[in-house]
Short mmCIF file of C-alpha atoms in Angstrom, two decimals:
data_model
loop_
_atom_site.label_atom_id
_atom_site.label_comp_id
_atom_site.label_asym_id
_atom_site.label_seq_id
_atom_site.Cartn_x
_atom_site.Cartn_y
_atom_site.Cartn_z
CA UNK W 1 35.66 -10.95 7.99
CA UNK W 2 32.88 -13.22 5.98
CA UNK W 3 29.97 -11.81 4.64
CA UNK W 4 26.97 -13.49 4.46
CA UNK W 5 25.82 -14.72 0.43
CA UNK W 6 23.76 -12.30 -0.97
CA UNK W 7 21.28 -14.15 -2.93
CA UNK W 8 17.64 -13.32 -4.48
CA UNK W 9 14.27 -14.98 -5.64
CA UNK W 10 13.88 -15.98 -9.21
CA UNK W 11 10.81 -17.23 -10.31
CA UNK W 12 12.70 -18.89 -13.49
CA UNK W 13 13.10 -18.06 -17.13
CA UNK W 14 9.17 -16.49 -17.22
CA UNK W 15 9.53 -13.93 -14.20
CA UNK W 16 9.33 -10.03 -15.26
CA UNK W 17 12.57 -10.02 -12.85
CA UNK W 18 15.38 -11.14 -15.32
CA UNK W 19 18.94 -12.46 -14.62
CA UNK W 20 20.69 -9.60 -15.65
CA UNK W 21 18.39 -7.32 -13.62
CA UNK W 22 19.21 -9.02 -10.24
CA UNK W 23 23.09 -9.25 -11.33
CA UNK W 24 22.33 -5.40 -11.27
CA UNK W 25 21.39 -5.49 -7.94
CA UNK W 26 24.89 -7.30 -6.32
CA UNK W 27 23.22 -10.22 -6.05
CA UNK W 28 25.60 -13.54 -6.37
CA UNK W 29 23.50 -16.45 -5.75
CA UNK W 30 19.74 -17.39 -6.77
CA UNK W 31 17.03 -19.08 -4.73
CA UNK W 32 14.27 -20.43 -7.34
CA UNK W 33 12.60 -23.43 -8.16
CA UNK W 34 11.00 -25.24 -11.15
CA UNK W 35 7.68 -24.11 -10.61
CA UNK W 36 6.34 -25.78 -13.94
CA UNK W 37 6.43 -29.20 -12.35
CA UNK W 38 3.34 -29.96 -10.58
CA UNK W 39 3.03 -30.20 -7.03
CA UNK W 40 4.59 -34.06 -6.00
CA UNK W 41 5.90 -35.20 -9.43
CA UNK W 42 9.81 -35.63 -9.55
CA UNK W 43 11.97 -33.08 -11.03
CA UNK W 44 14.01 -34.56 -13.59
CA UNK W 45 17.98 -34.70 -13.55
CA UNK W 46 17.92 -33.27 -16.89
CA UNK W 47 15.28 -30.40 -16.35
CA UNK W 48 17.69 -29.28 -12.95
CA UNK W 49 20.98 -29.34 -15.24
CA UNK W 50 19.00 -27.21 -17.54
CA UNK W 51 17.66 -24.51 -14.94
CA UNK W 52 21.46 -24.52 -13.30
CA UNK W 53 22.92 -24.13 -16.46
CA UNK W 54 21.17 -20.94 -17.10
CA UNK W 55 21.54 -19.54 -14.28
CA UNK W 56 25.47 -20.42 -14.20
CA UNK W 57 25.83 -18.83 -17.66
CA UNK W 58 24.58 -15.75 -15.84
CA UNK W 59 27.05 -15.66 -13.48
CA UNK W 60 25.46 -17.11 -10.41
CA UNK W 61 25.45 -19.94 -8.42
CA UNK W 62 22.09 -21.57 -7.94
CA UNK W 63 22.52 -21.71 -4.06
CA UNK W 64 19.04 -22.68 -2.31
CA UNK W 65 16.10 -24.52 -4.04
CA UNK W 66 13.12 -22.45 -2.53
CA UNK W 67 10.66 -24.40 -2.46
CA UNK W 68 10.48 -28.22 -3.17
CA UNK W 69 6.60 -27.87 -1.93
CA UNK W 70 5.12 -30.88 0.17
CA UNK W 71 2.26 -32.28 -1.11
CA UNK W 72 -0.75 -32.14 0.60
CA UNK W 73 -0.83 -36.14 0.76
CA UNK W 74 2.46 -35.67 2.84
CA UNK W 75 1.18 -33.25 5.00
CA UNK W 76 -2.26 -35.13 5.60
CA UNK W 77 -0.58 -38.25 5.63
CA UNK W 78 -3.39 -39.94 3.53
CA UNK W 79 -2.68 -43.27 1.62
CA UNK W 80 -0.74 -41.80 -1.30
CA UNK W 81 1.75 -40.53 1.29
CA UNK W 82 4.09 -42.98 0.79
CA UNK W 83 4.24 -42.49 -3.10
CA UNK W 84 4.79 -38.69 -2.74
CA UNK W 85 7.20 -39.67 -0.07
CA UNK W 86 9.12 -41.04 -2.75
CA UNK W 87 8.96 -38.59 -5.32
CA UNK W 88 10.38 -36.16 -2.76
CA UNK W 89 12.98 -38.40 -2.20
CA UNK W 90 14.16 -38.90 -5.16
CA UNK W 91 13.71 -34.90 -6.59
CA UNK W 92 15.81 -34.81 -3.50
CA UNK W 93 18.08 -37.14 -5.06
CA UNK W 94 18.59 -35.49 -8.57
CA UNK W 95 19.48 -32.01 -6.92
CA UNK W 96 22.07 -33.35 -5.08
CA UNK W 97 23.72 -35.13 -7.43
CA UNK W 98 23.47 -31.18 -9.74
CA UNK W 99 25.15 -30.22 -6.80
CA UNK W 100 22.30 -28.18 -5.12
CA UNK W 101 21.98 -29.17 -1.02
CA UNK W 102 20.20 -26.68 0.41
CA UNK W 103 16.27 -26.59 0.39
CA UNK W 104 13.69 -24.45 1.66
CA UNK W 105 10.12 -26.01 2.27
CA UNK W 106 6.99 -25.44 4.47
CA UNK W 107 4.65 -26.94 6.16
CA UNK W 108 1.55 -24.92 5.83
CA UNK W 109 -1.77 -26.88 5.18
CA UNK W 110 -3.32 -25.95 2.03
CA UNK W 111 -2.15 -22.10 1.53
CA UNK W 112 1.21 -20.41 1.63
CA UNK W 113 1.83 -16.82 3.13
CA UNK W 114 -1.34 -15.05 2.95
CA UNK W 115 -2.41 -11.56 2.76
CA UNK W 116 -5.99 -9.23 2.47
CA UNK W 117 -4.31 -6.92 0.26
CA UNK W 118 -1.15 -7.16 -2.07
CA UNK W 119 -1.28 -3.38 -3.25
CA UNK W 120 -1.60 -1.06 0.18
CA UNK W 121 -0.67 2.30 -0.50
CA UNK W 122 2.23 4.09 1.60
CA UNK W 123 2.50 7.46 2.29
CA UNK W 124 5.49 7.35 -0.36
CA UNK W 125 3.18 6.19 -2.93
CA UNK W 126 4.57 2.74 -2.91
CA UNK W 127 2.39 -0.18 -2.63
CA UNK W 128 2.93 -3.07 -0.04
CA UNK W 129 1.56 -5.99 1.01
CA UNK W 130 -1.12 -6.12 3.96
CA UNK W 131 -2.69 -8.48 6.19
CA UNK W 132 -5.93 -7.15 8.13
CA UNK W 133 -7.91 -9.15 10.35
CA UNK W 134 -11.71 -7.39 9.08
CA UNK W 135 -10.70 -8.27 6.02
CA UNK W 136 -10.04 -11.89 6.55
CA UNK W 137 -13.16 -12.62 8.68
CA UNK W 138 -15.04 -10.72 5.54
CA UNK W 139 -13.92 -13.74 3.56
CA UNK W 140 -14.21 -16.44 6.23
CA UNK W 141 -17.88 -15.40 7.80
CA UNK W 142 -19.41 -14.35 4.37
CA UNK W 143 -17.48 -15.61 1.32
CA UNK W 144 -15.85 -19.12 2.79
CA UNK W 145 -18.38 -19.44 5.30
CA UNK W 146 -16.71 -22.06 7.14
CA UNK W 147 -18.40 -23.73 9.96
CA UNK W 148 -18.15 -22.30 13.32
CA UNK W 149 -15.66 -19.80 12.50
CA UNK W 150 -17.39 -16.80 14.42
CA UNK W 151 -15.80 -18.44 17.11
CA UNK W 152 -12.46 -17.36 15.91
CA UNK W 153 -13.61 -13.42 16.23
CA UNK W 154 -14.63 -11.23 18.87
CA UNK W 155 -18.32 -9.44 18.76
CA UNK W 156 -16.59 -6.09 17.70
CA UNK W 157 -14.39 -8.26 14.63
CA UNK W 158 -17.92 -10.10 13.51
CA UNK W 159 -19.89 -6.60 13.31
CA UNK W 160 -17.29 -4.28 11.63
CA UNK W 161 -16.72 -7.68 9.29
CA UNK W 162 -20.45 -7.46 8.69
CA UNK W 163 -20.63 -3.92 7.98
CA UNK W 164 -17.65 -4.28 5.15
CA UNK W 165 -18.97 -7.10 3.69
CA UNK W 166 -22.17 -5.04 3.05
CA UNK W 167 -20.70 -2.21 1.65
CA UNK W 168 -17.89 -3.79 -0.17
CA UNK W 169 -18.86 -3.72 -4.03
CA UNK W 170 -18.69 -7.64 -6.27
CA UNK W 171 -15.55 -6.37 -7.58
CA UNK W 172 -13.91 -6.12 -4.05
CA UNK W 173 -15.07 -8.86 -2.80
CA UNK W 174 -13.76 -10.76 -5.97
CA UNK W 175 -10.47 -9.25 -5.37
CA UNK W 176 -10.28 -10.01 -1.27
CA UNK W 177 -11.08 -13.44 -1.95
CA UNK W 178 -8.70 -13.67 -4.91
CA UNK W 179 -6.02 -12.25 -2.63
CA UNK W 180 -6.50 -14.52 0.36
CA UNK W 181 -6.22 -17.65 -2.30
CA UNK W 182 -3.43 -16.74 -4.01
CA UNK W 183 -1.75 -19.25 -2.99
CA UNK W 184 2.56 -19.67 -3.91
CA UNK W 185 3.32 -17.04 -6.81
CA UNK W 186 3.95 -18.60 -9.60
CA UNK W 187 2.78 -22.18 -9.22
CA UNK W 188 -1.34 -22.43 -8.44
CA UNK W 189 -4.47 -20.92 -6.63
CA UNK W 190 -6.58 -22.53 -4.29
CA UNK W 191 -10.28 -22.87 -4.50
CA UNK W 192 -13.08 -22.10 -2.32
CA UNK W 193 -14.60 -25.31 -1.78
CA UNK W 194 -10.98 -27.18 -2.14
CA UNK W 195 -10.06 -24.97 1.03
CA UNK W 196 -13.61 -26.08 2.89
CA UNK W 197 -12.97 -29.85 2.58
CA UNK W 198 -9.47 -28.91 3.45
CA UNK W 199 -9.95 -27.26 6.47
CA UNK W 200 -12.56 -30.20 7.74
CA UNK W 201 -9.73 -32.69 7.26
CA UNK W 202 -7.49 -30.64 9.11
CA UNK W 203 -10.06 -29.93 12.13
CA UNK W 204 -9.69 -33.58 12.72
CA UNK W 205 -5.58 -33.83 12.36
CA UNK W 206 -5.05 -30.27 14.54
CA UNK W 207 -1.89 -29.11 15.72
CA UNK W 208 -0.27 -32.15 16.67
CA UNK W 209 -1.40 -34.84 14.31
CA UNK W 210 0.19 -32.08 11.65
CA UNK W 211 3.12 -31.74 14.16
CA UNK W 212 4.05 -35.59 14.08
CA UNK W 213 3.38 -35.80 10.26
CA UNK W 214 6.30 -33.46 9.83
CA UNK W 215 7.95 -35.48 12.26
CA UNK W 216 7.08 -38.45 9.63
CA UNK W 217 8.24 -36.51 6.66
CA UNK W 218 11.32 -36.10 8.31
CA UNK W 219 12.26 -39.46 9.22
CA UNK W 220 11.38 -40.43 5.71
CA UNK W 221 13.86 -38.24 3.77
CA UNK W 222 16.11 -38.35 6.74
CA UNK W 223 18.76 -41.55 4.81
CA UNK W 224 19.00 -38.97 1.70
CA UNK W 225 19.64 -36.48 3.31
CA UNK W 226 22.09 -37.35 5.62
CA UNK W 227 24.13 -39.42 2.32
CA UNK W 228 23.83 -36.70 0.00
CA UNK W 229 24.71 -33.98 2.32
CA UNK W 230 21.26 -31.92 2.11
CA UNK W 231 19.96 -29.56 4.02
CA UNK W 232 16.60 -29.08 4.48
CA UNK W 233 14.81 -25.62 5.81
CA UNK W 234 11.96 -25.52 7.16
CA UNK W 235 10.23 -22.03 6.58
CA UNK W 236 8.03 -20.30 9.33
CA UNK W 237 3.89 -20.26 9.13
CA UNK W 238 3.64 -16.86 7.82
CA UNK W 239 1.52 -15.04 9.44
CA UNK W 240 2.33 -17.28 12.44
CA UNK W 241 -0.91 -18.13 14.17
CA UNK W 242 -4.05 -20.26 13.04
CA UNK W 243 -6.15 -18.63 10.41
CA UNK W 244 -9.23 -19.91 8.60
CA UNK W 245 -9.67 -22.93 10.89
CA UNK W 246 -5.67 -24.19 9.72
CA UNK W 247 -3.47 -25.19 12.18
CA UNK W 248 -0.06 -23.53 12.80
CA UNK W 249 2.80 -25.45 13.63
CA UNK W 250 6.22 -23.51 12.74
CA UNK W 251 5.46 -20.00 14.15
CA UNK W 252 7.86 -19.51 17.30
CA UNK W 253 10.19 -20.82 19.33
CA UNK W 254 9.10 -23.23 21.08
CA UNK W 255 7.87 -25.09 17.71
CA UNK W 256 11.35 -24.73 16.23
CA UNK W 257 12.66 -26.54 19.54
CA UNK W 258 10.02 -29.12 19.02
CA UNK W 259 11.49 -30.01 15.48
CA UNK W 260 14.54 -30.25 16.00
CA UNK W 261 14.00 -32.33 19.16
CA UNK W 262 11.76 -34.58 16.91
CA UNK W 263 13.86 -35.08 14.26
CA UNK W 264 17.53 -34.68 15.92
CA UNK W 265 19.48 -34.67 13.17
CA UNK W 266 21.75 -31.73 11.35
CA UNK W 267 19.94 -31.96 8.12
CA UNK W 268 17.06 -30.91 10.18
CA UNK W 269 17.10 -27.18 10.11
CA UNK W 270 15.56 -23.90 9.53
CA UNK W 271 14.94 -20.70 7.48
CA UNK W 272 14.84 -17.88 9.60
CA UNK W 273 11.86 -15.12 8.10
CA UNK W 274 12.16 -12.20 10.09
CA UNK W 275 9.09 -11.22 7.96
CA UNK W 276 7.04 -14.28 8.83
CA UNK W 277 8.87 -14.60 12.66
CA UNK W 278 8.09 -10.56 12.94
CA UNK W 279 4.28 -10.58 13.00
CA UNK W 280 4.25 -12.64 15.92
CA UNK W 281 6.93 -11.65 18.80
CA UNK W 282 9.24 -9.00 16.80
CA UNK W 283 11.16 -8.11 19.73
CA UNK W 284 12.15 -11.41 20.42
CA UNK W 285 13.78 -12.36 16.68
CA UNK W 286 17.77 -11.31 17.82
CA UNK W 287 17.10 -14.03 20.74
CA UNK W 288 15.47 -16.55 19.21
CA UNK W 289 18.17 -16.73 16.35
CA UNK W 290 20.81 -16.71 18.81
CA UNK W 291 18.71 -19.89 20.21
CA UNK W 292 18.17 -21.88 16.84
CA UNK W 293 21.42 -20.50 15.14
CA UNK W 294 23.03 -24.25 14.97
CA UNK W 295 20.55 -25.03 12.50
CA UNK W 296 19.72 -21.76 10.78
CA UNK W 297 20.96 -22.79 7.19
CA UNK W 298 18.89 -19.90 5.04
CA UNK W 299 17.77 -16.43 5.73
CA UNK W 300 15.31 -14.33 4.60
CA UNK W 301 14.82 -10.71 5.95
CA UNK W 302 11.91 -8.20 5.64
CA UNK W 303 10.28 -6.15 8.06
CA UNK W 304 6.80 -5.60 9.64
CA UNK W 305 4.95 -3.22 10.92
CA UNK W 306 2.06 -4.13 13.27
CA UNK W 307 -0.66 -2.16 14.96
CA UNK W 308 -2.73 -2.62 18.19
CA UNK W 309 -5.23 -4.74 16.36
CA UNK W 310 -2.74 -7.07 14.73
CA UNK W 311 -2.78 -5.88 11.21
CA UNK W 312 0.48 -5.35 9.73
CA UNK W 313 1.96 -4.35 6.69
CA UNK W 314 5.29 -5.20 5.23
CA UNK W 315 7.53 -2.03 6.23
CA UNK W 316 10.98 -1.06 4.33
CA UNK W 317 13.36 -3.62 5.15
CA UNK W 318 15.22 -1.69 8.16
CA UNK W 319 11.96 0.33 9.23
CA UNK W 320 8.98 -1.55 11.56
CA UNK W 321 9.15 -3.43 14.87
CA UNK W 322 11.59 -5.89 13.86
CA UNK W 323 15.02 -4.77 15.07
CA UNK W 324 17.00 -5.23 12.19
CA UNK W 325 20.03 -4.00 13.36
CA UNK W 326 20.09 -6.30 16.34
CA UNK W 327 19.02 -9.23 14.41
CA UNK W 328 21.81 -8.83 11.96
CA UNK W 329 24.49 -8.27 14.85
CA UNK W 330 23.83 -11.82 15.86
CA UNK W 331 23.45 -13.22 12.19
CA UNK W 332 26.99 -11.58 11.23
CA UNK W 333 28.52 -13.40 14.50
CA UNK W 334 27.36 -16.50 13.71
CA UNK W 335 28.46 -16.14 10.07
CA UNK W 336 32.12 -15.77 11.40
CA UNK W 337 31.99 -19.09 12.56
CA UNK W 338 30.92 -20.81 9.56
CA UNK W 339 32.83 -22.68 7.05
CA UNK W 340 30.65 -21.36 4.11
CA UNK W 341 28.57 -18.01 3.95
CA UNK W 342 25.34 -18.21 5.49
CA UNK W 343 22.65 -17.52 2.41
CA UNK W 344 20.75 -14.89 2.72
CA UNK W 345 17.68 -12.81 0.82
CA UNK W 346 15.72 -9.60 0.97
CA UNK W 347 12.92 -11.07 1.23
CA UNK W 348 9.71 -9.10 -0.41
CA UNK W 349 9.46 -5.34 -1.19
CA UNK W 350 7.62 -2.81 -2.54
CA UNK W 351 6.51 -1.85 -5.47
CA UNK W 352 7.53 1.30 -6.53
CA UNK W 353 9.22 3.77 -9.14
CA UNK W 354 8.32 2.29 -12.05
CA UNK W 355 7.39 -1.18 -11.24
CA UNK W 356 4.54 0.76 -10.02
CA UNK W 357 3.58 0.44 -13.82
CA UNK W 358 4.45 -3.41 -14.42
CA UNK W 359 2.60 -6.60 -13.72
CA UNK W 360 4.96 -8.49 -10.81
CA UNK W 361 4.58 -11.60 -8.64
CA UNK W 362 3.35 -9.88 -5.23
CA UNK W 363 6.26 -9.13 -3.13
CA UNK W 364 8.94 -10.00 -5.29
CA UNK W 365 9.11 -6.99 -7.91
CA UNK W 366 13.01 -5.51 -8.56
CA UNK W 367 13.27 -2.41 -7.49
CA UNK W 368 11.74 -2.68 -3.99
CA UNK W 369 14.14 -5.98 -3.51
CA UNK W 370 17.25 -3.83 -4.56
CA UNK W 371 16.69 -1.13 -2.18
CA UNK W 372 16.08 -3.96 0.59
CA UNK W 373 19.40 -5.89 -0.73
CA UNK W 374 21.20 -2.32 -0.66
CA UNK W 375 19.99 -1.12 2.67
CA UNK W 376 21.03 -4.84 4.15
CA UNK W 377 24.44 -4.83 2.55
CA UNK W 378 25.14 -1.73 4.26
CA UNK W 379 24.09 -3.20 7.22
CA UNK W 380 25.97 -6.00 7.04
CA UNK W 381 29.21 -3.94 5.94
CA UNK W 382 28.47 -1.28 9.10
CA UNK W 383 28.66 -4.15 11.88
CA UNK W 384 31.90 -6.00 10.23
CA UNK W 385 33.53 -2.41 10.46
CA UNK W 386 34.14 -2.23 6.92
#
């Protein structure tokens, strides 16, 4: 029976999280990217060998490039699309040819995954990552103060948002807004009025002119892809659903059927975040994988756990309202079938024992990723029988 690659984040030679720590964790393949390049600017031949050559004198295999971010040109489709167009094309170019064909990306205008709070205490002591909705219309009525967002909110939202923002001391508010711009870990922050000017432009492209400038990306990598054998992966809107005035394009099903449609090619596929996927319609993950699994080429698995408000924190990877078990039934079946292992990641954790007393990238300290990997593995091994 084949079991799925077991493979974990690396944030490159400067993350606390070192090589030998993750081969400590079972770990055989890495999913990082060189995060000192700036957004849209080639990456090198030479500066890939480099990065894959560390990592293979570890004793890994450099398996998934997560992410090769798409610059915001791209994603606007503004007049310098074309020349980050080709930058991406020819980054795409120079991995292949290091032998690295799988890549994760997103399509998220302006921020990555974002969260109110990145320490949230658990009744274990832990810490975990937390979205709440107060929190976020804190920042977007009072701090942002975007233009006609109390539109987004219901009366009782806008009061108790109100209320908070009153009592909520400089320092808090410093760290709330802080938390909501973090942007990607490890490669930049976003700034207040950048975000503003962003989210006007985007008011005017909505939903669909973002949905047919992926489309556009797409059909302009599409020739590399297809001749160098790359895969490409596109990761879910996490949390799914419009915040802050953004559009949301890659948050359910229906979406993922509308890529693939677009841009019908196998190259064209997906990275299915039960995390991301899981704040939105948890109960629904086993069948929607078993709907896009043709062109599921990465995994990454977390859990959620969600309340009647929509808040959710990010639960212990087989505890919260996705089904894990379920989900991995179908994700071991369609391994089976598979010339090489799916790739797969625990994807976040908490921070805990004695991370608890280092500085880590939110999410992606060791020891709460180890117990995920471990409690996954054991999954994995229960199903196959073994």
């Amino acid at each position: 029976m084949k079991r799925l690659e077991q493979t974990w984040r690396w944030y490159g030679p400067e993350d606390p999280v070192s090589l030998q720590d993750i081969k400590q964790a079972g770990a055989t393949g890495i999913v990082t990217a060189l995060h000192h390049i700036p957004h849209g600017e080639i990456w090198p031949s030479d500066e890939i060998a480099k990065r894959k050559e560390i990592i293979e004198e570890a004793g890994f295999r450099w398996s998934v490039v997560e992410s090769v971010p798409v610059h915001e040109a791209i994603k606007t489709r503004s007049e310098h699309a074309a020349h980050y167009i080709e930058n991406y094309r020819q980054t795409l170019k120079n991995l292949a040819e290091n032998g690295i064909k799988t890549v994760c990306y997103n399509f998220m205008p302006v921020l990555d995954w974002t969260r109110t709070q990145l320490d949230l205490e658990l009744k274990d002591g832990s810490k975990a990552l937390y979205f709440n909705w107060i929190d976020l219309a804190v920042f977007d009525l009072f701090m942002l103060k975007r233009k006609n967002a109390e539109a987004d909110y219901t009366d009782s939202v806008r009061k108790e948002a109100k209320e908070r923002f009153e009592n909520y001391t400089k320092e808090q508010l410093n760290q709330l807004q802080t938390n909501i711009l973090m942007g990607i870990p490890g490669e930049k922050n976003i700034e207040v009025e950048e975000l503003n000017k962003s989210i006007e432009l985007y008011s005017t492209i909505g939903a669909e002119g973002l949905r047919q400038n992926l489309l556009y990306f797409l059909q302009s990598i599409a020739d590399i892809c297809e001749d160098y054998g790359i895969s490409m992966t596109i990761h879910p809107d996490d949390p799914p659903y419009p915040i802050l005035g953004l559009p949301r394009i890659a948050g359910n099903l229906e979406d993922f059927k509308y890529i693939i449609r677009g841009v019908d090619k196998k190259f064209n596929g997906i990275c299915f975040c039960t995390g991301s996927l899981g704040a939105g319609k948890a109960e629904q993950l086993a069948q929607m994988f078993s709907e896009l699994k043709d062109r599921v080429y990465f995994i990454h698995l977390r859990n959620v756990q969600k309340d009647a408000h929509g808040n959710f924190y990010e639960a212990d990877h087989l505890d919260g309202d996705v089904n894990m078990y379920e989900v991995m039934k179908v994700i071991v079946a369609e391994n089976q079938k598979r010339e090489t292992a799916i790739p797969f990641r625990p994807d976040h954790g908490h921070q805990m024992l004695d991370d608890l007393q280092k500085t880590t990238n939110p999410g992606y300290s060791a020891i709460g990723r180890l117990r995920g990997l471990a409690e996954l593995r054991g999954l994995e091994l229960g199903i196959l029988g073994k």
